[in-house]
Structure formats: C-alpha cells, structure tokens
Amino acid sequence: MGLLAGLLAHEAGLRFRILERDPEPRPHSRAIGIHPPALRLFARLGFAEDFAGSGTQIRRGRGFAGPGAPLGSLDFGLLPPPWNFILTLPQWRTEALFEERLHARAPGALFRGITVTELIEASGGASVRVTAVGPGGASRTLTSRYVLACDGKRSVLREDAGIGWRGGPYPSRYLMGDFPVGDSPGHGAPGAVRDHPAAGEPEGSRGHPEATGASPPADPDPLGEDAAIYLHPRGLVESFPLVSGIRRWVVQEEEAPPTPGDLSSLVAVVADRCGVTLDSRTCRMFSAFGVERYLADRFWKGRLVLAGDAAHVVSPIGGQGMNLGWLNADEAVTALARVLRGETSPQEALGTFERRARRRAREVIRRAEQNMFMGNRRRLPRLRNQVFRLVLRTPLRKVLARRFSMHGL
Ligand SMILES: Cc1cc2nc3c(=O)[nH]c(=O)nc-3n(C[C@H](O)[C@H](O)[C@H](O)COP(=O)(O)OP(=O)(O)OC[C@H]3O[C@@H](n4cnc5c(N)ncnc54)[C@H](O)[C@@H]3O)c2cc1C
C-alpha cells in the first residue's frame, strides 16, 4: 500500500518519505486479483498498460457444480472497455512494478530496513513525530506534517494513536496453492516458468519444501485463461490463471476438519470437487488460512491517517482487499494534498475521506461475505445452483460481472 501511496503523493506534488521494515522485497504471491477500478487508477498514473501486459487478463469466469457439471459463464467483456477484464499478477510482482516506478519518479523516497516503533503526538500541534529504528538498532525521530499509516493489520501506528479495531474471524478455513499447468493457450511450458519465484523459494505463509517445478501435471489445463468457481455441495473451490503457466487453487475446507489441511488435502479436494488432478510435487506455493474482517473505529486522528489493512481487513474470498486499500489510499492522499495546499480544513477534507472510504470498505466487506456465503456448504446445493444457473442466463449476469469486478465502488 505504501508504495502506491508514494506514487500518488508524487503525482499530487507532495514531499514524502516511505519507511519500510523489510530490507528486501518479499517474494509472496498472496494477492493476485487487480480489478478495473484499480486499473483506471493505474491509467491515471500512467502505468496501467505495463501492468496489463505483465499479468493474465481474465475475460471470463466459469461456474461449475462439480466435475464435468457446468453452470454457465460470466463474461467480463460485458464491462466497459478498455478495462473489461480482471488482471492477475502475483503480489510480489505488483510490488516490484510499483517500486521500479517509485525509484524512477521519486528517487530516494523509499527507505528500506527502517521499523517505525512509536507514534508521538497523534493529535494537536503542527506536526507529528515517529520514532524509527534502522539497521544496527540506531533510533531516530522524524517529524512531518502528516503520517499515512500503511503498516498492515497489526498497525503499530493505529495502536499508538489509540484507534479502536473491531471485527474477528469467520468460521470458514481455506487452503490455497499455485501449480504449473500444461501447455495451454497463452501459457508457457512448465519448464519455461520464469515469472514466479523458483520452486522451494519462500512464497506465502508456508512454502512447499519438496516442490521441484520440474514435472508437468497429470492433466493439461482445460480452463485456459478463464477463472473458475466450483459451487460443490462440500464447499467452494476457486481457480485463477496466473502468468507463466501457473494456476491458483483456493478451496474451502470441510467444516471442522479432523486434522488441519495440508498440501495433500488441497490436492484431494481439487480432485474430488473439480475432477482436476494436481501434482503436489510441482506446487509453487501453499498456504492455509482463516478469513477475517476488521474495521478501524476511525480512519484518521489528528495528523495520522490510515490506509490499507491498517484501516480495514476484508475476507480474501473475492480478492478485493488490496484493491480496496488502493482506492481508499487515493482518497486519503487527495484529501491530504488539499489540506497541505491550504485549500480546505483537515476536518472537511479528512472527514469526506473518512465517509467515502468507510462506505466503500463496508460495501467490499458485504460483497466478500456474500461471496463466501454463496460458496458455503449448504443443505440445498441443487437449489442454490439452479438459481446461479438461471442468473447466468439472464441480463442479471451483467450485474454479477460488475459485482465480481468491483464496479461502482
Ligand atoms: C490469502 C490472501 C489472498 C489475498 N488475495 C487478494 C486478491 O487477490 N486481491 C486483493 O485485492 N486482495 C487480496 N488479499 C488482501 C491483500 O493481501 C491485503 O489487503 C494487502 O496485502 C494489504 O496491503 P497493506 O500494504 O495494507 O498491508 P501489508 O500487505 O500487511 O503490508 C504492510 C507493510 O508495512 C510494513 N510494516 C509493518 N509494520 C511496520 C513498521 N512498524 N515499520 C515499518 N514498516 C512496517 C510491512 O513490512 C509491509 O511491507 C489477499 C489476502 C490474503 C491473506
């Protein structure tokens, strides 16, 4: 979030510094979906085409009730061009593209290996100070007129400002893995994979140590560059194409599984619910995660403004949390620029930011909950699937395409 916020601050003509704890970028592929509203924002910043050319453009989502049981498809081409697709790009690649542009436009603005440890004077006074510790443990105090906290869901800055944090976990748990697919249209052969960290490199919360990346999977990819959603009676499965012949699989675990899911559970669920054979030896990233929602009580206090997961955490089912953070960071930087140029009062600009950003966050939380609910294991899966099949045959499918691609947010 901080990298995009820096690019936005540069666009607004602000002087800024970014303090980042990690000395090096982290090679994790966590968030992959980039939606049309974010692409429009990137177009304004002059780099949407570069992003679009670096990832996979999903133009169709296909629904299934189970192996070989199609429900219909959703055409994102129905959305207004040119951003009538959902782009997938591993998060490490997205961050690398931001960082390259930041170095080019605002050289020296990003300081890596610096951990912010304390916020001093969140309210009152003409400035705000933070204490930060650099390599070797040297501590420094920095002063600025405003601080934009982009330090994630465990935000030290939010806590130091005494801003409340409400929410909690949902009951569902998910398993997620990235696997190479065969020679499918637009995909490279598995042996030619370059745009993903090499097998065995740390990726996501639990890298798969035995991964070799050498042998092709048993099945070629029949889905090509389409996304797929399986509304199976035993739970949801989502699947998305990534660059360089990789496909991501996300499966909902059965309620209260007897043992926590592992890579072999993921492979077994995909075979059972989708009829697709994955080779666990080729897994590039595996992660087991719970889902949660949180909202900060306030999005700004005095001279501290919150952005990204520091302000709101959304269930990743539907893949919109990072995009929400970008859209709200744009609102935050626009508000700060107006205040710093003396065009308006902090109360007016940041009050408007808070109202708009909170409304958007609530709507994204609601949509993510509906996505989870739609995919949950349920008593009447046939009825749910009949409704879904019908919707995909009526003009309502355009409404669904807009909802899945963050239109109107
Ligand atoms: C499994 C999974 C899949 C997801 N998929 C999607 C998706 O497809 N699309 C989507 O839109 N969203 C997705 N999300 C959500 C998305 O990953 C997050 O919303 C996004 O990463 C939040 O970015 P952030 O920069 O606010 O926080 P973070 O990603 O947590 O980054 C915080 C940064 O602040 C730094 N930092 C923290 N504390 C300090 C400190 N004290 N001093 C200095 N630096 C500090 C950290 O090093 C880090 O770089 C997914 C999430 C999960 C868990």
Tab-separated table of C-alpha atoms and ligand atoms in Angstrom:
chain	number	residue	atom	x	y	z
A	1	MET	CA	0.000	0.000	0.000
A	2	GLY	CA	2.808	2.331	0.957
A	3	LEU	CA	4.434	2.071	-2.480
A	4	LEU	CA	1.264	3.067	-4.338
A	5	ALA	CA	0.587	5.797	-1.754
A	6	GLY	CA	4.083	7.139	-2.539
A	7	LEU	CA	3.305	7.206	-6.265
A	8	LEU	CA	0.041	9.023	-5.520
A	9	ALA	CA	1.815	11.515	-3.245
A	10	HIS	CA	4.353	12.162	-6.003
A	11	GLU	CA	1.519	12.741	-8.501
A	12	ALA	CA	-0.020	15.236	-6.050
A	13	GLY	CA	3.303	17.096	-5.754
A	14	LEU	CA	3.839	16.249	-2.062
A	15	ARG	CA	7.186	15.779	-0.349
A	16	PHE	CA	7.251	12.407	1.412
A	17	ARG	CA	9.341	9.526	2.740
A	18	ILE	CA	8.341	5.849	2.908
A	19	LEU	CA	9.717	3.858	5.847
A	20	GLU	CA	9.576	0.091	5.200
A	21	ARG	CA	10.606	-2.536	7.743
A	22	ASP	CA	11.605	-5.226	5.220
A	23	PRO	CA	15.154	-4.692	3.974
A	24	GLU	CA	14.262	-6.539	0.742
A	25	PRO	CA	11.001	-7.099	-1.146
A	26	ARG	CA	9.247	-10.308	-0.059
A	27	PRO	CA	8.556	-12.915	-2.789
A	28	HIS	CA	4.974	-13.794	-1.814
A	29	SER	CA	2.146	-14.255	-4.313
A	30	ARG	CA	-0.706	-13.658	-1.797
A	31	ALA	CA	-2.993	-11.108	-3.503
A	32	ILE	CA	-3.351	-11.706	-7.230
A	33	GLY	CA	-6.559	-10.022	-8.447
A	34	ILE	CA	-6.377	-6.469	-9.840
A	35	HIS	CA	-9.823	-5.097	-10.694
A	36	PRO	CA	-10.976	-2.479	-13.275
A	37	PRO	CA	-11.280	0.454	-10.788
A	38	ALA	CA	-7.636	-0.105	-9.782
A	39	LEU	CA	-6.606	-0.346	-13.458
A	40	ARG	CA	-8.320	3.009	-14.064
A	41	LEU	CA	-6.293	4.454	-11.180
A	42	PHE	CA	-3.087	2.995	-12.673
A	43	ALA	CA	-4.060	4.505	-16.063
A	44	ARG	CA	-4.248	7.935	-14.430
A	45	LEU	CA	-0.765	7.320	-13.011
A	46	GLY	CA	0.452	6.274	-16.461
A	47	PHE	CA	1.275	2.604	-15.962
A	48	ALA	CA	-1.933	0.550	-16.485
A	49	GLU	CA	-0.684	-0.772	-19.836
A	50	ASP	CA	2.559	-2.030	-18.244
A	51	PHE	CA	0.567	-3.877	-15.603
A	52	ALA	CA	-1.930	-5.272	-18.112
A	53	GLY	CA	0.964	-6.574	-20.212
A	54	SER	CA	2.676	-8.218	-17.229
A	55	GLY	CA	-0.213	-10.320	-15.945
A	56	THR	CA	-3.020	-12.540	-17.166
A	57	GLN	CA	-6.216	-10.867	-18.328
A	58	ILE	CA	-9.237	-12.858	-17.190
A	59	ARG	CA	-12.146	-12.143	-19.509
A	60	ARG	CA	-14.415	-14.987	-18.480
A	61	GLY	CA	-15.406	-16.721	-15.244
A	62	ARG	CA	-16.919	-20.200	-15.476
A	63	GLY	CA	-19.242	-21.759	-12.896
A	64	PHE	CA	-19.408	-25.490	-12.138
A	65	ALA	CA	-21.476	-27.588	-9.742
A	66	GLY	CA	-18.792	-30.298	-9.684
A	67	PRO	CA	-16.578	-32.300	-12.074
A	68	GLY	CA	-17.940	-32.000	-15.613
A	69	ALA	CA	-21.071	-30.123	-14.430
A	70	PRO	CA	-21.015	-26.600	-15.907
A	71	LEU	CA	-23.467	-23.995	-14.594
A	72	GLY	CA	-22.691	-21.239	-17.095
A	73	SER	CA	-20.196	-18.461	-17.558
A	74	LEU	CA	-19.712	-14.797	-16.764
A	75	ASP	CA	-18.316	-12.578	-19.487
A	76	PHE	CA	-16.262	-9.649	-18.168
A	77	GLY	CA	-16.205	-8.390	-21.770
A	78	LEU	CA	-19.701	-7.026	-20.969
A	79	LEU	CA	-17.996	-4.412	-18.794
A	80	PRO	CA	-16.983	-1.006	-20.192
A	81	PRO	CA	-13.712	-1.170	-22.203
A	82	PRO	CA	-10.769	-0.891	-22.081
A	83	TRP	CA	-10.633	-2.337	-18.548
A	84	ASN	CA	-13.132	-5.125	-19.152
A	85	PHE	CA	-11.071	-7.858	-17.515
A	86	ILE	CA	-9.661	-8.809	-14.135
A	87	LEU	CA	-5.883	-8.893	-14.154
A	88	THR	CA	-3.971	-11.480	-12.152
A	89	LEU	CA	-0.432	-10.764	-11.049
A	90	PRO	CA	1.397	-12.222	-8.021
A	91	GLN	CA	1.648	-9.590	-5.259
A	92	TRP	CA	5.466	-9.635	-5.297
A	93	ARG	CA	5.371	-8.686	-8.992
A	94	THR	CA	2.838	-5.900	-8.384
A	95	GLU	CA	5.046	-4.517	-5.618
A	96	ALA	CA	8.149	-4.775	-7.821
A	97	LEU	CA	6.405	-2.791	-10.601
A	98	PHE	CA	5.393	-0.088	-8.082
A	99	GLU	CA	8.893	0.037	-6.624
A	100	GLU	CA	10.543	0.426	-10.058
A	101	ARG	CA	8.245	3.361	-10.839
A	102	LEU	CA	8.781	4.922	-7.438
A	103	HIS	CA	12.574	4.792	-7.852
A	104	ALA	CA	12.214	6.426	-11.281
A	105	ARG	CA	9.816	9.194	-10.216
A	106	ALA	CA	10.873	9.888	-6.613
A	107	PRO	CA	14.422	8.558	-6.224
A	108	GLY	CA	15.479	8.236	-2.589
A	109	ALA	CA	11.932	8.421	-1.170
A	110	LEU	CA	11.824	4.761	-0.109
A	111	PHE	CA	13.858	3.776	2.965
A	112	ARG	CA	14.046	0.014	3.486
A	113	GLY	CA	15.076	-1.752	6.715
A	114	ILE	CA	13.517	1.000	8.873
A	115	THR	CA	10.980	-0.078	11.507
A	116	VAL	CA	8.611	2.515	12.917
A	117	THR	CA	8.366	1.819	16.642
A	118	GLU	CA	6.323	4.676	18.069
A	119	LEU	CA	3.973	7.483	17.113
A	120	ILE	CA	4.330	10.667	19.146
A	121	GLU	CA	1.636	13.357	19.194
A	122	ALA	CA	-1.102	11.938	17.002
A	123	SER	CA	-3.320	14.929	17.682
A	124	GLY	CA	-2.683	18.597	18.356
A	125	GLY	CA	0.394	20.559	17.287
A	126	ALA	CA	1.528	21.495	13.814
A	127	SER	CA	3.434	18.276	13.178
A	128	VAL	CA	3.641	14.625	14.116
A	129	ARG	CA	6.701	12.620	15.094
A	130	VAL	CA	7.523	8.945	14.732
A	131	THR	CA	10.432	7.019	16.163
A	132	ALA	CA	12.071	4.564	13.807
A	133	VAL	CA	14.861	2.022	14.220
A	134	GLY	CA	17.254	1.325	11.365
A	135	PRO	CA	19.806	-1.396	10.652
A	136	GLY	CA	22.167	-1.790	13.613
A	137	GLY	CA	19.460	-0.656	16.044
A	138	ALA	CA	20.057	3.106	15.748
A	139	SER	CA	16.904	5.014	16.686
A	140	ARG	CA	15.782	8.296	15.082
A	141	THR	CA	12.837	10.603	15.463
A	142	LEU	CA	11.317	12.001	12.277
A	143	THR	CA	8.936	14.937	12.065
A	144	SER	CA	6.344	15.538	9.377
A	145	ARG	CA	3.035	17.329	8.948
A	146	TYR	CA	1.074	14.117	8.399
A	147	VAL	CA	1.687	10.368	8.623
A	148	LEU	CA	-0.150	7.910	6.372
A	149	ALA	CA	-0.112	4.537	8.163
A	150	CYS	CA	0.168	1.693	5.624
A	151	ASP	CA	1.640	-0.776	8.124
A	152	GLY	CA	-0.877	-3.593	7.766
A	153	LYS	CA	-3.481	-5.122	10.025
A	154	ARG	CA	-1.216	-5.154	13.114
A	155	SER	CA	-0.501	-1.426	12.646
A	156	VAL	CA	1.724	-0.017	15.408
A	157	LEU	CA	0.719	3.496	14.362
A	158	ARG	CA	-3.013	2.774	14.719
A	159	GLU	CA	-2.446	1.234	18.155
A	160	ASP	CA	-0.261	4.113	19.353
A	161	ALA	CA	-2.956	6.581	18.265
A	162	GLY	CA	-5.454	4.638	20.396
A	163	ILE	CA	-7.788	3.971	17.450
A	164	GLY	CA	-10.143	1.044	18.159
A	165	TRP	CA	-10.100	-2.059	15.951
A	166	ARG	CA	-13.275	-4.103	15.688
A	167	GLY	CA	-14.015	-7.391	13.987
A	168	GLY	CA	-12.970	-11.002	14.146
A	169	PRO	CA	-12.581	-14.264	12.242
A	170	TYR	CA	-15.238	-16.056	10.185
A	171	PRO	CA	-15.669	-19.797	10.832
A	172	SER	CA	-14.517	-20.940	7.346
A	173	ARG	CA	-10.948	-22.000	6.619
A	174	TYR	CA	-9.268	-22.267	3.208
A	175	LEU	CA	-6.292	-23.941	1.529
A	176	MET	CA	-4.515	-22.249	-1.351
A	177	GLY	CA	-1.818	-23.408	-3.768
A	178	ASP	CA	-0.168	-22.325	-7.034
A	179	PHE	CA	0.565	-25.130	-9.532
A	180	PRO	CA	2.021	-25.188	-13.040
A	181	VAL	CA	-0.330	-26.349	-15.767
A	182	GLY	CA	0.405	-27.998	-19.117
A	183	ASP	CA	0.920	-26.266	-22.419
A	184	SER	CA	-2.341	-24.351	-22.589
A	185	PRO	CA	-3.120	-21.316	-24.762
A	186	GLY	CA	-1.099	-18.315	-23.623
A	187	HIS	CA	0.841	-20.325	-21.069
A	188	GLY	CA	4.474	-21.301	-21.238
A	189	ALA	CA	5.580	-24.870	-20.797
A	190	PRO	CA	6.201	-25.762	-17.147
A	191	GLY	CA	9.924	-25.998	-17.752
A	192	ALA	CA	9.927	-22.397	-19.019
A	193	VAL	CA	8.416	-20.839	-15.897
A	194	ARG	CA	10.300	-17.628	-15.152
A	195	ASP	CA	7.882	-15.120	-13.730
A	196	HIS	CA	7.274	-16.878	-10.434
A	197	PRO	CA	9.847	-17.427	-7.688
A	198	ALA	CA	11.665	-20.684	-8.293
A	199	ALA	CA	10.281	-23.758	-6.578
A	200	GLY	CA	11.410	-24.009	-2.973
A	201	GLU	CA	11.914	-20.243	-2.597
A	202	PRO	CA	9.946	-18.728	0.262
A	203	GLU	CA	6.491	-17.806	-1.014
A	204	GLY	CA	3.382	-17.137	1.031
A	205	SER	CA	2.963	-18.279	4.617
A	206	ARG	CA	4.202	-21.835	4.059
A	207	GLY	CA	6.495	-22.561	1.106
A	208	HIS	CA	6.412	-26.166	-0.021
A	209	PRO	CA	9.936	-27.508	0.522
A	210	GLU	CA	9.666	-30.564	-1.703
A	211	ALA	CA	8.470	-28.566	-4.690
A	212	THR	CA	10.595	-29.189	-7.768
A	213	GLY	CA	8.667	-27.443	-10.540
A	214	ALA	CA	10.135	-29.945	-12.983
A	215	SER	CA	7.413	-32.421	-13.892
A	216	PRO	CA	4.226	-31.435	-15.699
A	217	PRO	CA	0.890	-32.059	-14.005
A	218	ALA	CA	-1.138	-35.098	-14.992
A	219	ASP	CA	-3.891	-33.014	-16.634
A	220	PRO	CA	-3.473	-30.211	-19.170
A	221	ASP	CA	-5.403	-27.089	-18.175
A	222	PRO	CA	-8.870	-27.276	-19.705
A	223	LEU	CA	-9.715	-23.846	-18.284
A	224	GLY	CA	-7.189	-21.894	-20.371
A	225	GLU	CA	-7.187	-18.278	-19.161
A	226	ASP	CA	-10.638	-18.448	-17.568
A	227	ALA	CA	-11.345	-18.177	-13.860
A	228	ALA	CA	-13.472	-20.960	-12.416
A	229	ILE	CA	-15.697	-21.279	-9.416
A	230	TYR	CA	-16.994	-24.655	-8.238
A	231	LEU	CA	-20.156	-24.493	-6.111
A	232	HIS	CA	-19.768	-28.025	-4.796
A	233	PRO	CA	-22.023	-29.407	-2.054
A	234	ARG	CA	-18.966	-29.948	0.179
A	235	GLY	CA	-17.673	-26.385	-0.235
A	236	LEU	CA	-16.295	-23.734	-2.560
A	237	VAL	CA	-13.327	-24.032	-4.914
A	238	GLU	CA	-11.961	-21.045	-6.869
A	239	SER	CA	-9.283	-21.217	-9.539
A	240	PHE	CA	-7.422	-18.440	-11.346
A	241	PRO	CA	-4.784	-18.404	-14.098
A	242	LEU	CA	-1.501	-16.640	-13.332
A	243	VAL	CA	1.343	-15.680	-15.632
A	244	SER	CA	3.800	-18.249	-16.943
A	245	GLY	CA	1.526	-21.261	-16.892
A	246	ILE	CA	0.673	-21.213	-13.201
A	247	ARG	CA	-2.850	-21.697	-11.843
A	248	ARG	CA	-4.019	-20.867	-8.325
A	249	TRP	CA	-6.459	-23.151	-6.494
A	250	VAL	CA	-8.328	-21.972	-3.379
A	251	VAL	CA	-10.538	-24.500	-1.587
A	252	GLN	CA	-12.832	-24.172	1.371
A	253	GLU	CA	-12.060	-26.825	3.966
A	254	GLU	CA	-14.880	-29.032	5.168
A	255	GLU	CA	-16.422	-27.765	8.400
A	256	ALA	CA	-14.360	-28.772	11.457
A	257	PRO	CA	-11.876	-30.996	9.550
A	258	PRO	CA	-10.494	-33.798	11.752
A	259	THR	CA	-6.920	-32.564	11.089
A	260	PRO	CA	-5.736	-29.181	9.780
A	261	GLY	CA	-5.498	-29.205	5.995
A	262	ASP	CA	-2.172	-29.655	4.235
A	263	LEU	CA	-0.981	-29.796	0.645
A	264	SER	CA	-2.276	-33.346	0.166
A	265	SER	CA	-5.737	-32.252	1.426
A	266	LEU	CA	-5.756	-29.451	-1.168
A	267	VAL	CA	-4.855	-31.890	-3.959
A	268	ALA	CA	-7.513	-34.374	-2.772
A	269	VAL	CA	-10.252	-31.709	-2.571
A	270	VAL	CA	-9.488	-30.376	-6.070
A	271	ALA	CA	-9.672	-33.956	-7.451
A	272	ASP	CA	-12.923	-34.650	-5.609
A	273	ARG	CA	-14.809	-31.397	-6.221
A	274	CYS	CA	-13.390	-30.401	-9.614
A	275	GLY	CA	-12.110	-33.640	-11.169
A	276	VAL	CA	-8.716	-31.985	-11.732
A	277	THR	CA	-5.516	-33.870	-10.881
A	278	LEU	CA	-2.774	-31.705	-9.380
A	279	ASP	CA	0.762	-32.950	-8.798
A	280	SER	CA	1.797	-31.929	-5.271
A	281	ARG	CA	5.494	-32.135	-6.252
A	282	THR	CA	5.039	-29.197	-8.602
A	283	CYS	CA	3.359	-26.909	-6.038
A	284	ARG	CA	4.935	-23.415	-6.108
A	285	MET	CA	3.205	-22.009	-3.040
A	286	PHE	CA	0.963	-23.487	-0.394
A	287	SER	CA	-0.906	-21.640	2.308
A	288	ALA	CA	-3.649	-22.497	4.810
A	289	PHE	CA	-5.550	-19.518	6.086
A	290	GLY	CA	-8.551	-18.393	8.077
A	291	VAL	CA	-10.586	-15.391	6.956
A	292	GLU	CA	-11.487	-12.359	8.998
A	293	ARG	CA	-12.918	-8.866	8.883
A	294	TYR	CA	-11.815	-5.801	10.795
A	295	LEU	CA	-12.588	-2.085	10.608
A	296	ALA	CA	-10.804	0.724	12.436
A	297	ASP	CA	-13.119	2.918	14.543
A	298	ARG	CA	-11.663	5.982	12.833
A	299	PHE	CA	-9.686	6.324	9.605
A	300	TRP	CA	-7.854	9.445	10.813
A	301	LYS	CA	-6.986	11.086	14.099
A	302	GLY	CA	-5.125	14.373	14.353
A	303	ARG	CA	-2.209	14.045	11.971
A	304	LEU	CA	-2.406	10.290	11.455
A	305	VAL	CA	-4.367	8.837	8.504
A	306	LEU	CA	-4.909	5.086	7.976
A	307	ALA	CA	-4.720	3.237	4.631
A	308	GLY	CA	-4.862	-0.396	3.508
A	309	ASP	CA	-5.137	-3.237	6.016
A	310	ALA	CA	-4.262	-0.784	8.811
A	311	ALA	CA	-7.782	0.629	8.270
A	312	HIS	CA	-9.767	-2.393	7.053
A	313	VAL	CA	-9.283	-6.132	6.619
A	314	VAL	CA	-11.628	-7.947	4.243
A	315	SER	CA	-12.053	-11.670	3.568
A	316	PRO	CA	-9.841	-12.548	0.593
A	317	ILE	CA	-12.634	-14.642	-0.969
A	318	GLY	CA	-13.438	-12.484	-3.980
A	319	GLY	CA	-9.939	-10.947	-3.859
A	320	GLN	CA	-10.733	-7.281	-3.241
A	321	GLY	CA	-8.892	-6.223	-0.032
A	322	MET	CA	-5.755	-4.871	-1.693
A	323	ASN	CA	-7.803	-3.079	-4.373
A	324	LEU	CA	-9.988	-1.500	-1.686
A	325	GLY	CA	-6.832	-0.272	0.035
A	326	TRP	CA	-5.537	1.339	-3.176
A	327	LEU	CA	-8.830	3.127	-3.881
A	328	ASN	CA	-9.005	4.437	-0.320
A	329	ALA	CA	-5.311	5.422	-0.331
A	330	ASP	CA	-6.104	7.543	-3.397
A	331	GLU	CA	-8.887	9.290	-1.423
A	332	ALA	CA	-6.542	9.783	1.541
A	333	VAL	CA	-3.694	11.284	-0.498
A	334	THR	CA	-6.111	13.555	-2.399
A	335	ALA	CA	-7.503	14.819	0.935
A	336	LEU	CA	-4.024	15.359	2.410
A	337	ALA	CA	-2.871	17.232	-0.702
A	338	ARG	CA	-5.845	19.615	-0.451
A	339	VAL	CA	-5.086	20.272	3.223
A	340	LEU	CA	-1.351	20.751	2.637
A	341	ARG	CA	-2.017	23.173	-0.222
A	342	GLY	CA	-4.219	25.153	2.170
A	343	GLU	CA	-7.353	24.650	0.055
A	344	THR	CA	-9.510	23.395	2.902
A	345	SER	CA	-9.518	22.385	6.556
A	346	PRO	CA	-8.379	18.946	7.755
A	347	GLN	CA	-11.860	18.383	9.201
A	348	GLU	CA	-13.551	18.959	5.852
A	349	ALA	CA	-11.068	17.029	3.652
A	350	LEU	CA	-10.343	14.143	6.010
A	351	GLY	CA	-13.980	13.968	7.127
A	352	THR	CA	-15.010	13.488	3.478
A	353	PHE	CA	-12.226	10.911	3.004
A	354	GLU	CA	-13.434	9.006	6.070
A	355	ARG	CA	-17.078	8.913	4.935
A	356	ARG	CA	-16.269	7.758	1.409
A	357	ALA	CA	-13.564	5.265	2.441
A	358	ARG	CA	-15.705	3.744	5.201
A	359	ARG	CA	-18.715	3.378	2.870
A	360	ARG	CA	-16.513	1.635	0.295
A	361	ALA	CA	-14.951	-0.649	2.943
A	362	ARG	CA	-18.367	-1.670	4.294
A	363	GLU	CA	-19.595	-2.465	0.777
A	364	VAL	CA	-16.499	-4.586	-0.009
A	365	ILE	CA	-16.895	-6.445	3.301
A	366	ARG	CA	-20.565	-7.092	2.429
A	367	ARG	CA	-19.725	-8.370	-1.063
A	368	ALA	CA	-16.948	-10.633	0.268
A	369	GLU	CA	-19.385	-12.068	2.838
A	370	GLN	CA	-21.928	-12.752	0.088
A	371	ASN	CA	-19.234	-14.480	-1.989
A	372	MET	CA	-18.346	-16.684	0.982
A	373	PHE	CA	-21.994	-17.375	1.763
A	374	MET	CA	-22.713	-18.286	-1.855
A	375	GLY	CA	-19.916	-20.867	-1.827
A	376	ASN	CA	-20.562	-22.325	1.619
A	377	ARG	CA	-21.530	-25.913	2.077
A	378	ARG	CA	-25.319	-25.881	2.450
A	379	ARG	CA	-28.380	-28.055	2.818
A	380	LEU	CA	-29.889	-27.334	-0.605
A	381	PRO	CA	-26.942	-27.124	-3.018
A	382	ARG	CA	-29.126	-28.020	-6.026
A	383	LEU	CA	-31.487	-25.109	-5.389
A	384	ARG	CA	-28.535	-22.711	-4.982
A	385	ASN	CA	-27.003	-23.987	-8.210
A	386	GLN	CA	-30.314	-23.740	-10.112
A	387	VAL	CA	-30.573	-20.085	-9.087
A	388	PHE	CA	-26.969	-19.476	-10.139
A	389	ARG	CA	-27.560	-21.213	-13.499
A	390	LEU	CA	-30.643	-19.069	-14.128
A	391	VAL	CA	-28.886	-15.833	-13.215
A	392	LEU	CA	-26.103	-16.659	-15.689
A	393	ARG	CA	-28.717	-16.877	-18.480
A	394	THR	CA	-30.443	-13.555	-17.794
A	395	PRO	CA	-29.332	-9.902	-18.028
A	396	LEU	CA	-28.610	-10.234	-14.284
A	397	ARG	CA	-25.289	-11.776	-15.282
A	398	LYS	CA	-24.087	-8.275	-16.126
A	399	VAL	CA	-24.877	-7.225	-12.547
A	400	LEU	CA	-22.891	-10.228	-11.306
A	401	ALA	CA	-19.952	-9.376	-13.593
A	402	ARG	CA	-19.940	-5.823	-12.185
A	403	ARG	CA	-20.032	-7.070	-8.590
A	404	PHE	CA	-17.150	-9.535	-9.083
A	405	SER	CA	-15.042	-6.826	-10.716
A	406	MET	CA	-15.585	-4.076	-8.094
A	407	HIS	CA	-17.658	-1.804	-10.329
A	408	GLY	CA	-19.475	1.025	-8.601
A	409	LEU	CA	-17.006	1.205	-5.713
B	1	LIG	C1	-4.551	-15.397	1.079
B	1	LIG	C2	-4.839	-13.978	0.696
B	1	LIG	C3	-5.175	-13.690	-0.625
B	1	LIG	C4	-5.496	-12.363	-0.985
B	1	LIG	N1	-5.836	-12.109	-2.281
B	1	LIG	C5	-6.203	-10.844	-2.625
B	1	LIG	C6	-6.505	-10.522	-4.000
B	1	LIG	O1	-6.448	-11.369	-4.890
B	1	LIG	N2	-6.867	-9.237	-4.280
B	1	LIG	C7	-6.944	-8.273	-3.312
B	1	LIG	O2	-7.333	-7.138	-3.621
B	1	LIG	N3	-6.588	-8.537	-2.029
B	1	LIG	C8	-6.212	-9.783	-1.660
B	1	LIG	N4	-5.822	-10.047	-0.384
B	1	LIG	C9	-5.704	-8.940	0.586
B	1	LIG	C10	-4.339	-8.231	0.450
B	1	LIG	O3	-3.281	-9.172	0.529
B	1	LIG	C11	-4.163	-7.174	1.534
B	1	LIG	O4	-5.336	-6.393	1.609
B	1	LIG	C12	-2.975	-6.281	1.208
B	1	LIG	O5	-1.758	-7.017	1.177
B	1	LIG	C13	-2.840	-5.182	2.276
B	1	LIG	O6	-1.720	-4.392	1.981
B	1	LIG	P1	-1.094	-3.423	3.072
B	1	LIG	O7	0.082	-2.800	2.411
B	1	LIG	O8	-2.161	-2.572	3.641
B	1	LIG	O9	-0.635	-4.365	4.258
B	1	LIG	P2	0.537	-5.447	4.234
B	1	LIG	O10	0.496	-6.223	2.971
B	1	LIG	O11	0.435	-6.183	5.527
B	1	LIG	O12	1.864	-4.574	4.211
B	1	LIG	C14	2.261	-3.812	5.317
B	1	LIG	C15	3.676	-3.308	5.049
B	1	LIG	O13	4.084	-2.478	6.131
B	1	LIG	C16	5.357	-2.889	6.603
B	1	LIG	N5	5.379	-2.616	8.047
B	1	LIG	C17	4.596	-3.175	9.006
B	1	LIG	N6	4.891	-2.668	10.211
B	1	LIG	C18	5.879	-1.758	10.006
B	1	LIG	C19	6.605	-0.895	10.877
B	1	LIG	N7	6.357	-0.867	12.206
B	1	LIG	N8	7.560	-0.089	10.357
B	1	LIG	C20	7.814	-0.095	9.001
B	1	LIG	N9	7.161	-0.908	8.145
B	1	LIG	C21	6.192	-1.730	8.635
B	1	LIG	C22	5.434	-4.381	6.279
B	1	LIG	O14	6.785	-4.828	6.184
B	1	LIG	C23	4.690	-4.439	4.947
B	1	LIG	O15	5.542	-4.189	3.866
B	1	LIG	C24	-5.483	-11.346	-0.003
B	1	LIG	C25	-5.110	-11.652	1.320
B	1	LIG	C26	-4.804	-12.953	1.671
B	1	LIG	C27	-4.442	-13.263	3.100
